C-alpha positions as a printed NumPy array, in Angstrom:
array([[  0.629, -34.117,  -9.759],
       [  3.721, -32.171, -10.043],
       [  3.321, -28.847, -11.889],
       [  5.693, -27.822, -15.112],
       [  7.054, -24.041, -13.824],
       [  6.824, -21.218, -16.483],
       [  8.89 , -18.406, -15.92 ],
       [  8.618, -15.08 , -15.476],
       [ 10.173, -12.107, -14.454],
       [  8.999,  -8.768, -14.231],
       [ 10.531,  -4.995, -13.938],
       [  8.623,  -2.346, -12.092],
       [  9.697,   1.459, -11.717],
       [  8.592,   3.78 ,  -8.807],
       [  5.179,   1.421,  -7.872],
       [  4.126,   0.48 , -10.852],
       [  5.458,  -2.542, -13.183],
       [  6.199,  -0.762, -16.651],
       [  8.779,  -3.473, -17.949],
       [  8.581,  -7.316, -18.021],
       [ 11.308,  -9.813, -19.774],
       [ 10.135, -13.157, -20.022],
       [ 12.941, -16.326, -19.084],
       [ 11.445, -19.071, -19.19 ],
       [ 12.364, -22.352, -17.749],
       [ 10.297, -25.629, -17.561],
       [ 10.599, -27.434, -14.443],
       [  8.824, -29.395, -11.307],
       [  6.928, -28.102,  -9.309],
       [  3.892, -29.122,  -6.555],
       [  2.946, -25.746,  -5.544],
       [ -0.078, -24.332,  -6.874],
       [ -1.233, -20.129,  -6.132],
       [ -4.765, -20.113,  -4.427],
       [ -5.96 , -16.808,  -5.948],
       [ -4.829, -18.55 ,  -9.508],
       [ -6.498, -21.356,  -9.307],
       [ -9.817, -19.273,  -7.982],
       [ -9.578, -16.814, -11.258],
       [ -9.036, -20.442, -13.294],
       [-12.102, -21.812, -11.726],
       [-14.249, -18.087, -12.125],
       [-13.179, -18.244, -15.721],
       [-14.365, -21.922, -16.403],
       [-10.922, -22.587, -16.782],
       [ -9.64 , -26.327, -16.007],
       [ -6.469, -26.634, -13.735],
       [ -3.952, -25.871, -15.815],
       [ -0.22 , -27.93 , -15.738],
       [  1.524, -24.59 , -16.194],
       [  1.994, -23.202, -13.087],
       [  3.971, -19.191, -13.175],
       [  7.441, -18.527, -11.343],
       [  7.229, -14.5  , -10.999],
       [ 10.326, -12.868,  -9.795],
       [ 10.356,  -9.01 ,  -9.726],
       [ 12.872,  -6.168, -10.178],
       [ 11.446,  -3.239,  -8.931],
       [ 13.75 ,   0.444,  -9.821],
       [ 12.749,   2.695,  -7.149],
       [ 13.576,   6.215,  -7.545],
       [ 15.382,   7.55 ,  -4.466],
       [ 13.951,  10.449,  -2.478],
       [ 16.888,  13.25 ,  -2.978],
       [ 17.066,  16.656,  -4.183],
       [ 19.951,  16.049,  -6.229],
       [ 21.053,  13.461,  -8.685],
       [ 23.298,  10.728,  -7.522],
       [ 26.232,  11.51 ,  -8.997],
       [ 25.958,  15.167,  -9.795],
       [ 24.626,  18.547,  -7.964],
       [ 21.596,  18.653, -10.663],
       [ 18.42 ,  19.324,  -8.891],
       [ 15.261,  16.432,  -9.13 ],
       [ 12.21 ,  18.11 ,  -9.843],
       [  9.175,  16.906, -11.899],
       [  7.668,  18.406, -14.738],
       [ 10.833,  20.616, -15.23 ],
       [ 11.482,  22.189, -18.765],
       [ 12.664,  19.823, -20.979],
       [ 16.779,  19.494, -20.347],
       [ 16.518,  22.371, -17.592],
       [ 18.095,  20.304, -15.001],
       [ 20.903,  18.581, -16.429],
       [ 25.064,  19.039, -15.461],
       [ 28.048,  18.389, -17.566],
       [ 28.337,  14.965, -16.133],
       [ 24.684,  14.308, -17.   ],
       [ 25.325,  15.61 , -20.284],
       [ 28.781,  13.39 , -20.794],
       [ 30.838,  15.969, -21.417],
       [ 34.625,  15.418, -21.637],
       [ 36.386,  16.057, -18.36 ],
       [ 33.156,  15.786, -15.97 ],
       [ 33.71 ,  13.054, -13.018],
       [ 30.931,  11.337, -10.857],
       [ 30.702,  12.311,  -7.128],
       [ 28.599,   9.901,  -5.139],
       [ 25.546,  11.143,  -2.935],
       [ 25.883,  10.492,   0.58 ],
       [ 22.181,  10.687,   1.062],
       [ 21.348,   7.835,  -1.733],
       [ 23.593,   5.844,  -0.367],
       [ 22.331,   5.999,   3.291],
       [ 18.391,   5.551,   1.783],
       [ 19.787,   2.47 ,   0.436],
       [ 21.432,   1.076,   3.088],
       [ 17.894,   2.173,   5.623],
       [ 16.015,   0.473,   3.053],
       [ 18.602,  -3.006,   2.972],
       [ 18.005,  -3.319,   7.143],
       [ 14.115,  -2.644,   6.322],
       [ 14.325,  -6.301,   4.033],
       [ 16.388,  -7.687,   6.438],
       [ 19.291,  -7.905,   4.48 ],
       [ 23.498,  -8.149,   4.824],
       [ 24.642,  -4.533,   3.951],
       [ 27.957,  -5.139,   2.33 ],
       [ 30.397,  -2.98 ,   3.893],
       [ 32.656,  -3.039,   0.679],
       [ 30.914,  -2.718,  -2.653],
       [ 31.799,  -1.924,  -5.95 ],
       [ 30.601,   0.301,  -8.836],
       [ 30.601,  -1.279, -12.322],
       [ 29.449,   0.166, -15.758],
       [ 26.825,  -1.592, -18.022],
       [ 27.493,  -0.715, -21.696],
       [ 24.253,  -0.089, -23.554],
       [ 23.297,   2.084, -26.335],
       [ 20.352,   4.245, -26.148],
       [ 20.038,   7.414, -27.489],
       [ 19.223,   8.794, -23.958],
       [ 22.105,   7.537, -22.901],
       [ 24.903,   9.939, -24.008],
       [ 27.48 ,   8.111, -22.149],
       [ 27.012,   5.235, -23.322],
       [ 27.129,   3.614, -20.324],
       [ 25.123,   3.239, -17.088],
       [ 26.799,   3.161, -13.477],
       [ 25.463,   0.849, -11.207],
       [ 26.222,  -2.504,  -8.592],
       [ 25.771,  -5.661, -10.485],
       [ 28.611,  -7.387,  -9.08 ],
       [ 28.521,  -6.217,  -5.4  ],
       [ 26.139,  -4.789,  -4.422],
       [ 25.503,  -2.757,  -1.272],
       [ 22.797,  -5.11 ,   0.204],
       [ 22.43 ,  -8.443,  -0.555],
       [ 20.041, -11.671,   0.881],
       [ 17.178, -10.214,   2.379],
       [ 13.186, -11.267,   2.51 ],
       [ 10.17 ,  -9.727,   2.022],
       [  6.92 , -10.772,   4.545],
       [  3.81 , -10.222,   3.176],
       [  0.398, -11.288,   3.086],
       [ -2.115, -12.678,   0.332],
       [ -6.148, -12.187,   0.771],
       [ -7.767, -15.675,  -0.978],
       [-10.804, -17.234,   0.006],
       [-14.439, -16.314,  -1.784],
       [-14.758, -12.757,   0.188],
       [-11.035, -12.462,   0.348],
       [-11.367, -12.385,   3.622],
       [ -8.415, -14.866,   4.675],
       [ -4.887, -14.408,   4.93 ],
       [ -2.088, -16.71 ,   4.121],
       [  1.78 , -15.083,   4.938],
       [  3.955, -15.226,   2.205],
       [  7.428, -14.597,   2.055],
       [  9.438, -13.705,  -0.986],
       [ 13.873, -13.352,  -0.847],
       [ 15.99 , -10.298,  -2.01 ],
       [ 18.364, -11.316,  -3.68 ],
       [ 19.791,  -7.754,  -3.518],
       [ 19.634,  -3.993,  -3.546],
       [ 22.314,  -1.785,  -5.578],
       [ 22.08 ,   1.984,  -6.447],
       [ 22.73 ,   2.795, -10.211],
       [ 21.726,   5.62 , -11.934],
       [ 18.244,   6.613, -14.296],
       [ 18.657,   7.353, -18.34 ],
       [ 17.192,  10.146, -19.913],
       [ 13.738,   9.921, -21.894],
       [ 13.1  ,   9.633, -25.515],
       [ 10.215,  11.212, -27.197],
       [  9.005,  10.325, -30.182],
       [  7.456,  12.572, -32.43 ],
       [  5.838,  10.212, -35.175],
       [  4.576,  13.525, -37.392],
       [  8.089,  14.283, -38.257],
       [  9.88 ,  10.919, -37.657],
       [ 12.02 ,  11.78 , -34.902],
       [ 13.008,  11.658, -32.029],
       [ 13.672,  14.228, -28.782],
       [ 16.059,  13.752, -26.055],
       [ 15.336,  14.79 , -22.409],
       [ 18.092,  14.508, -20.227],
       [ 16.532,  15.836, -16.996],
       [ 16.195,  12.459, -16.008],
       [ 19.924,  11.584, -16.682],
       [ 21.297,  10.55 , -13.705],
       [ 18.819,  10.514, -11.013],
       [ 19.312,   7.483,  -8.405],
       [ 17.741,   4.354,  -8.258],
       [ 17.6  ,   1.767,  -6.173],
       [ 16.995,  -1.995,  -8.235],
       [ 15.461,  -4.425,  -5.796],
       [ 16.174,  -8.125,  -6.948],
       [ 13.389, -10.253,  -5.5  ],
       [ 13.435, -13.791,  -6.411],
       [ 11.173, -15.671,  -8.464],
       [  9.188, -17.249,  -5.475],
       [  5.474, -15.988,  -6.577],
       [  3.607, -18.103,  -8.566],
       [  0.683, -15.112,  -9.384],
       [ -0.185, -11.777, -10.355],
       [ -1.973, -10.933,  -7.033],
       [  0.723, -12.462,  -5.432],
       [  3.054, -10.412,  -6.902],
       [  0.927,  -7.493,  -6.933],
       [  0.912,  -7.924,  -3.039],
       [  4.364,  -7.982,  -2.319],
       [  5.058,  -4.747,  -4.215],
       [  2.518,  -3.091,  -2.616],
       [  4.481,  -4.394,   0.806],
       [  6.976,  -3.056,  -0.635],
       [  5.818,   0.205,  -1.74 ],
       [  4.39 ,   0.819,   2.131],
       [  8.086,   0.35 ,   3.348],
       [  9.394,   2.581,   1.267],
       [  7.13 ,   5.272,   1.985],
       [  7.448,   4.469,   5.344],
       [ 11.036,   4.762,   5.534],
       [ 11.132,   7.874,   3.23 ],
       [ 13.494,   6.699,   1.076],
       [ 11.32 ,   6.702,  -2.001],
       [  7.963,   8.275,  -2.862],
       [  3.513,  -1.843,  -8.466],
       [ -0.075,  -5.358, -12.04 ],
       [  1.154,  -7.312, -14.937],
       [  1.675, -11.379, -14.087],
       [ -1.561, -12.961, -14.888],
       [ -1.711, -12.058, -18.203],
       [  1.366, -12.831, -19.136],
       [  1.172, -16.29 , -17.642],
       [ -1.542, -17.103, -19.7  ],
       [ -0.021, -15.594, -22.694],
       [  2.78 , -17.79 , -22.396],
       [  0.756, -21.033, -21.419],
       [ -1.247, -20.213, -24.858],
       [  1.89 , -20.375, -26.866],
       [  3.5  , -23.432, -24.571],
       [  0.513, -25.85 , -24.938],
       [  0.322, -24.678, -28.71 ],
       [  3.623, -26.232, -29.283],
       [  4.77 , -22.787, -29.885],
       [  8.447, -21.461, -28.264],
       [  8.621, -18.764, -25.675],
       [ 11.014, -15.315, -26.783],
       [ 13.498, -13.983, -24.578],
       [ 12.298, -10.171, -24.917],
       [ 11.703,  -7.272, -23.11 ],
       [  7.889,  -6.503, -23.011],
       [  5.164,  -3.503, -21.909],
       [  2.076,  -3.459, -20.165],
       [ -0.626,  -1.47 , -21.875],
       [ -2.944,  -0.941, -18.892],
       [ -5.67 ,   0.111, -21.436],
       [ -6.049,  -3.567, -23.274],
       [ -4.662,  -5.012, -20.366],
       [ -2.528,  -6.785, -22.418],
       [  1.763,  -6.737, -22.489],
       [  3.353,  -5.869, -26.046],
       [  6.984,  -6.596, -27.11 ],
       [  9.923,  -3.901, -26.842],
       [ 13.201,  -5.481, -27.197],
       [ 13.626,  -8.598, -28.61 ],
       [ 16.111, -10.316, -26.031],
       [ 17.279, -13.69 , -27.36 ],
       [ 20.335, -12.686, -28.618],
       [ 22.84 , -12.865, -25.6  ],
       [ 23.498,  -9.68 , -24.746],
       [ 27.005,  -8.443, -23.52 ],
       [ 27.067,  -5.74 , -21.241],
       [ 30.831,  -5.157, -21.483],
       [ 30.556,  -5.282, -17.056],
       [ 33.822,  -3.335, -15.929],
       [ 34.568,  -1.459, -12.746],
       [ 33.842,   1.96 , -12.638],
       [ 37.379,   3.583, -12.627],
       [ 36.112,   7.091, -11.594],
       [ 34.74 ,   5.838,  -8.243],
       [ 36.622,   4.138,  -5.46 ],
       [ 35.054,   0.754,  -3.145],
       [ 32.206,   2.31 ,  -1.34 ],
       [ 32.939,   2.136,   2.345],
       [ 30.117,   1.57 ,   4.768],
       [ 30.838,   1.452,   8.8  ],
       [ 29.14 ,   0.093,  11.605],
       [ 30.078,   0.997,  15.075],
       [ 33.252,  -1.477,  15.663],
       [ 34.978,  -0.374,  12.354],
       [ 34.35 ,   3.213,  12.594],
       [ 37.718,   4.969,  13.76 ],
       [ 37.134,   7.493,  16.543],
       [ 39.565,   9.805,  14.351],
       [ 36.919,   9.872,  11.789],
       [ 34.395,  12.439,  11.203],
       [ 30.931,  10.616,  11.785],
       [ 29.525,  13.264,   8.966],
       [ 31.465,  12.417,   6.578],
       [ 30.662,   8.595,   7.124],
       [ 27.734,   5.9  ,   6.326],
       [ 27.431,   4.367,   9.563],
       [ 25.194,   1.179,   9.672],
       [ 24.236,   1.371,  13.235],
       [ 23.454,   4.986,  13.376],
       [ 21.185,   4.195,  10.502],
       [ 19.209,   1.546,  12.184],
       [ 18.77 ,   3.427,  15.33 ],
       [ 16.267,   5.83 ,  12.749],
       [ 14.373,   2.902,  11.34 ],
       [ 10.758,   3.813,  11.992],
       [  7.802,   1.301,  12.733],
       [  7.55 ,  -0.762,   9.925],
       [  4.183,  -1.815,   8.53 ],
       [  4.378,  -5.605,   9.821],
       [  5.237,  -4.636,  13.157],
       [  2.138,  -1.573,  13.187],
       [ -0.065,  -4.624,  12.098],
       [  0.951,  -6.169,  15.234],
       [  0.987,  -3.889,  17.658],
       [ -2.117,  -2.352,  16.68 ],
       [ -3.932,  -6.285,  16.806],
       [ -1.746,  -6.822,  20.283],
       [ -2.474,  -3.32 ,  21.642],
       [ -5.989,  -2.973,  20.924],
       [ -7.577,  -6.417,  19.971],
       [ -8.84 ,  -5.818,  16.677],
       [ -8.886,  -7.899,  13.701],
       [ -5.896,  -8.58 ,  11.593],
       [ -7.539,  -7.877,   8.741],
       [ -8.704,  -4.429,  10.367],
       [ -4.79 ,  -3.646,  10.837],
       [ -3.882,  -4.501,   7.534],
       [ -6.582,  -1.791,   6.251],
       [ -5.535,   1.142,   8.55 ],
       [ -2.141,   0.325,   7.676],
       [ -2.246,   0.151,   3.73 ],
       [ -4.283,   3.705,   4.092],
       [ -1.976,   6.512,   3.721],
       [ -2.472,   7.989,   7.456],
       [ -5.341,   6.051,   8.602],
       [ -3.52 ,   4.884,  11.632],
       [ -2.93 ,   7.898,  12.886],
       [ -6.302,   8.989,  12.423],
       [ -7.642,   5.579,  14.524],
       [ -5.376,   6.321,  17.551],
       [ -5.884,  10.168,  17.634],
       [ -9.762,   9.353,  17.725],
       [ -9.059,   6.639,  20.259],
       [ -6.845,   9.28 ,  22.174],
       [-10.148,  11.789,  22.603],
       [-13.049,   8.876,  22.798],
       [-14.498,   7.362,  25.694],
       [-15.743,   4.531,  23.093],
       [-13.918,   1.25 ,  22.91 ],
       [-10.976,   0.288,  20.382],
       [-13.837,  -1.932,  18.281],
       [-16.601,   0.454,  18.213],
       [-13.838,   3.212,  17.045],
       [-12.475,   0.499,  14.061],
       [-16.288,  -0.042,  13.013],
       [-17.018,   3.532,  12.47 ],
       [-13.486,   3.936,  10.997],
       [-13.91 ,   1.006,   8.112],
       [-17.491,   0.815,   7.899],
       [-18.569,   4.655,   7.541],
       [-15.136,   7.167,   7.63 ],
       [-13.639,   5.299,   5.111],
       [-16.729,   4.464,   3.023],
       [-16.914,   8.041,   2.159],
       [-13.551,   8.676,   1.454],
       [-13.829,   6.509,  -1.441],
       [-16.954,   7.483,  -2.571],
       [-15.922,  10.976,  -2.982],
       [-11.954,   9.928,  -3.902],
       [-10.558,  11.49 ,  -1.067],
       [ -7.49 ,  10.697,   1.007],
       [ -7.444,  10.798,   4.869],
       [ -5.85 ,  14.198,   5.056],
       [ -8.164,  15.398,   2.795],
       [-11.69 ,  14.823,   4.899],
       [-13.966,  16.885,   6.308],
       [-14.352,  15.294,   9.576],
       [-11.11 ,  15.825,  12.144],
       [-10.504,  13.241,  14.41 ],
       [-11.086,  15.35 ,  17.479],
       [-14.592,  15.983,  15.621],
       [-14.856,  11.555,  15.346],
       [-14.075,  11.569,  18.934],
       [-16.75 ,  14.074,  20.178],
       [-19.437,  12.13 ,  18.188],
       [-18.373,   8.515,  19.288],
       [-18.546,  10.27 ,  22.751],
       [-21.927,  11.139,  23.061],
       [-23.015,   8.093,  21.803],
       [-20.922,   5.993,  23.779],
       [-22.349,   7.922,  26.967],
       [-25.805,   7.365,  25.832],
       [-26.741,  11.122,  24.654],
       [-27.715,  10.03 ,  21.09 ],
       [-28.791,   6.684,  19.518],
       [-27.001,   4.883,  17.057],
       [-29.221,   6.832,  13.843],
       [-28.714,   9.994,  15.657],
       [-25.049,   9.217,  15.314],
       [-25.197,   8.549,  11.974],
       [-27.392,  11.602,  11.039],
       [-24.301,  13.593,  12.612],
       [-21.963,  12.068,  10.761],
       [-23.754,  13.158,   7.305],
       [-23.796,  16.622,   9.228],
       [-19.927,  16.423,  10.038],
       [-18.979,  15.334,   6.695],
       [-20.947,  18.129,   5.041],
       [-18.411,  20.725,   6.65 ],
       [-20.574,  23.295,   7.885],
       [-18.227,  24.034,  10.811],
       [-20.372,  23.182,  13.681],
       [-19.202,  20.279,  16.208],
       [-21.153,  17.174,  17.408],
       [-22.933,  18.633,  20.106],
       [-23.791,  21.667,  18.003],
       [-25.756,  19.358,  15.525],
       [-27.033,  17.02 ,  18.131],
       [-28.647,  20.859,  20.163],
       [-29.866,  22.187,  16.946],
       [-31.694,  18.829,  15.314],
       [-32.94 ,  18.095,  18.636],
       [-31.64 ,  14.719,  17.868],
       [-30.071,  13.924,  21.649],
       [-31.82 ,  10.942,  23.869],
       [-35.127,  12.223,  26.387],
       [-33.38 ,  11.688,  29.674],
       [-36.393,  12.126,  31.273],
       [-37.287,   8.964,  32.416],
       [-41.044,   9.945,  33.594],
       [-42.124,  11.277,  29.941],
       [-40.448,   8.297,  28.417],
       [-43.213,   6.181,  30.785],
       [-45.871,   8.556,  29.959],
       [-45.122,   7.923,  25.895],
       [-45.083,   4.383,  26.495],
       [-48.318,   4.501,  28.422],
       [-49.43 ,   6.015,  25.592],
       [-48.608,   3.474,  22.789],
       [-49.746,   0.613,  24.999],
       [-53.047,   2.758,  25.209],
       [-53.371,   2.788,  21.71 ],
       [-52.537,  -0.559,  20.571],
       [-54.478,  -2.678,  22.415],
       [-54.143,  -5.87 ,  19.759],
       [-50.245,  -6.092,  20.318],
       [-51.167,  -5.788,  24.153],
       [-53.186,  -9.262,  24.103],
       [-50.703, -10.828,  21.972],
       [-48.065, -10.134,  24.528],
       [-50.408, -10.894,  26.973],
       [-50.681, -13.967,  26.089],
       [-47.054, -14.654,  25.504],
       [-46.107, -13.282,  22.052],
       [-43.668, -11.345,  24.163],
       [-42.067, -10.625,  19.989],
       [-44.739,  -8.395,  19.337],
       [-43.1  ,  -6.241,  22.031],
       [-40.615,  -5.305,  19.131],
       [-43.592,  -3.286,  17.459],
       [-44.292,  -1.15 ,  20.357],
       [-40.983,  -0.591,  20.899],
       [-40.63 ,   0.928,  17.136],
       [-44.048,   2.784,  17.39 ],
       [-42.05 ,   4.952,  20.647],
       [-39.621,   5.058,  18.941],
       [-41.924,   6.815,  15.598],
       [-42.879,   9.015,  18.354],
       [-40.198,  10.298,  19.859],
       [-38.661,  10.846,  16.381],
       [-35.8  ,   8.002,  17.562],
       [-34.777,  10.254,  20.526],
       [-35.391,   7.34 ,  22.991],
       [-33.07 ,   4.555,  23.96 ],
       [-34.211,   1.736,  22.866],
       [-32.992,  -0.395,  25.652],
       [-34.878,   2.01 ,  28.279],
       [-37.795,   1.645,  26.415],
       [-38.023,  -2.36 ,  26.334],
       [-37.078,  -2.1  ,  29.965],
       [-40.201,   0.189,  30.873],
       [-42.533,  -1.529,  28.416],
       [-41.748,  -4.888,  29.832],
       [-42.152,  -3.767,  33.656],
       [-45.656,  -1.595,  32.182],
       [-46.889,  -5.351,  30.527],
       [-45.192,  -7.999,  33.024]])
């Protein structure tokens, strides 16, 4: 059965969604998102015939010193109005000069979505009032943009243990650079309000996805795709669907009419509140900027050899700096090293976990898997539990290495090695093979005391003797543990099964 689509578009800023305007349109659809329909079924919930269209427009600040139109420094937490210029400030006269370096984050982060950077577009001005907004306008690209028709790959965990991935792929519809507003703050005691213009000015970047998610944690996923681009490019420093899908089913299967508003999130109640009532059709008053000209980009057939490549935004020069994206580190670490994809995802969504992996596998003598193991199952276990991040641990890589080593050669068994790790991650200063000396905790290598222990537990245990004996060989398992209770687990266990079985065979 074909599924009614409800609408739904959201705003984020920086990596988080703060804004959300709800458009809603009803029409066909077949599609149906996996990790929906598991929350519908969790919740006792019967399959609904709404299904949610969530589109997102995500304002990411651009990583710059200076505004994007003006010398003012960006800095956060700065004195109220401390860092605001006559053009921030709209007085008479000022004029806007455009920031080379915004310009060329943009365009590095239109070739990371695989997009058509425009090498003509056009500054326009969007007439608002707010009182943050002293111009009474905002500069910014609605009309032609400088990137337009990219995608976005990313992948969506469903399944019970969300342990299976399905790629999904949103479009871009495109990127332009405008500028921030100011911030109001309201001081409800007195009934006013204060203006804070430090933000006045500061680039953005407003990414246009289309709406082709159907789900919060679909949507949730992509930004977070997102958010590891940008911070992998540099160019800038993302959870509200599901309840506002089922807000507006409420209403819709009520009888009741959807509003075309601006709403919040309140990420304590977990529920969205209305801003800005939106039905109204608003009219921006779109012109072109006067006080800017086009905005020339190059690539390397239109750039003149007369011109100063400095002074420029040359597309191919910028592509030539695009780092590894996160996709293709998934895939080269799955290709390079045969772990799971699953396993790549996780070192790659972990601020500097990758590097970590490969500096440890760089110093190891232990395989890629047994490295990824320790990595996920033990390193990374304790950064959460103690809320650090990877450059904040204890344990050093080279320190990882020198432990996965020893027990890779056979010097310590596998609970020695973890005993070490405690040891490591406790930051006392000493290395592996320190702690390994000093707890006594390496493997006997003498293979004639190892027979002489044995010897001993068979002595002593003469019941599990005529149970192997007379082929029970499981009991064997027993003996093996009481060795091991005596040599305080400093004995291999696979040496020990090999000498017990030769003593009993």
């Amino acid at each position: 059965m074909a599924l009614p689509l409800l609408g739904l578009c959201a705003w984020c800023r920086g990596a988080l969604v703060s804004r959300t305007a709800n458009r809603l349109t009803v029409v066909r659809g077949s599609a149906r998102c996996p990790t929906a329909a598991a929350a519908a079924a969790r919740d006792g919930r019967s399959k609904s015939k709404w299904m949610g269209v969530v589109g997102l427009e995500v304002h990411a600040q651009l990583c710059s010193n200076s505004k994007l139109f003006s010398g003012s420094r960006v800095q956060f937490s700065a004195p109220p109005n401390a860092l605001v210029s006559f053009l921030d400030a709209s007085l008479p006269g000022t004029l806007p000069v455009l920031n080379k370096h915004c310009v060329e984050a943009a365009v590095m982060t239109g070739l990371a979505l695989n997009c058509t950077i425009n090498k003509k577009s056009m500054f326009d001005r969007k007439h608002y009032f707010y009182a943050d907004l002293p111009v009474g306008y905002q500069i910014t690209q609605q009309r032609c943009p400088i990137a337009i028709n990219g995608n976005l790959a990313y992948s969506l965990y469903v399944g019970r243990n969300r342990n299976h991935m399905i790629p999904k792929l949103v479009r871009i519809q495109q990127i332009q650079l405008e500028q921030d507003s100011g911030r109001s703050l309201h001081d409800d005691a007195r009934s006013q309000t204060l203006i804070d213009l430090n933000r006045a000015g500061i680039g953005l970047m407003e990414i246009v996805m289309k709406p082709d998610m159907c789900c919060g944690d679909e949507a949730a996923a992509a930004v977070r795709e997102l958010q590891l681009i940008l911070q992998t490019l540099g160019t800038c420093h993302g959870n509200m669907a599901d309840y506002e899908i089922q807000r507006q089913i409420d209403i819709l299967e009520n009888g009741g009419k959807i509003l075309n508003e601006t709403r919040a999130f309140d990420y304590k109640t977990g529920q969205t509140i209305s801003l800005r009532d939106k039905e109204g059709k608003q009219d921006y008053r779109f012109m072109p900027e006067p006080n800017l000209p086009p905005l020339a980009i190059f690539d390397n057939e239109t750039l003149s050899s007369n011109v100063n490549p400095q002074q420029v935004v040359n597309i191919d020069h910028i592509r030539e700096l695009l780092p590894e994206l996160p996709d293709a580190k998934r895939k080269r670490l799955v290709e390079k090293y045969g772990i799971l994809a699953e396993h790549s995802f996780t070192l790659v969504n972990e601020d500097g976990l990758v590097q970590f992996f490969e500096t440890v596998l760089e110093q190891t003598e232990a395989n890629p898997k047994k490295v990824i193991g320790w990595i996920l199952n033990d390193f990374l276990a304790l950064l959460k539990q103690n809320n650090l991040s990877v450059n904040q641990s204890p344990i050093t890589p080279p320190a990882l290495a020198e432990l996965l080593t020893l027990l890779e050669k056979g010097f310590i068994s596998s609970s020695a090695a973890k005993q070490v790790f405690v040891e490591l991650w406790e930051g006392e200063g000493k290395s592996a093979v320190q702690i390994v000396e000093q707890k006594e905790l390496g493997l006997i290598q003498d293979h004639r005391k190892l027979e002489q222990i044995c010897q001993r537990v068979i002595e002593d245990h003469p019941s599990e003797v005529s149970e192997i004996q007379q082929g029970n060989w499981k009991v064997l398992n027993k003996l093996i543990g009481q060795v091991q209770r005596a040599t305080h687990g400093r004995a291999a266990p696979t040496v020990v099964k090999f000498i017990l079985e030769k003593k009993l065979s």
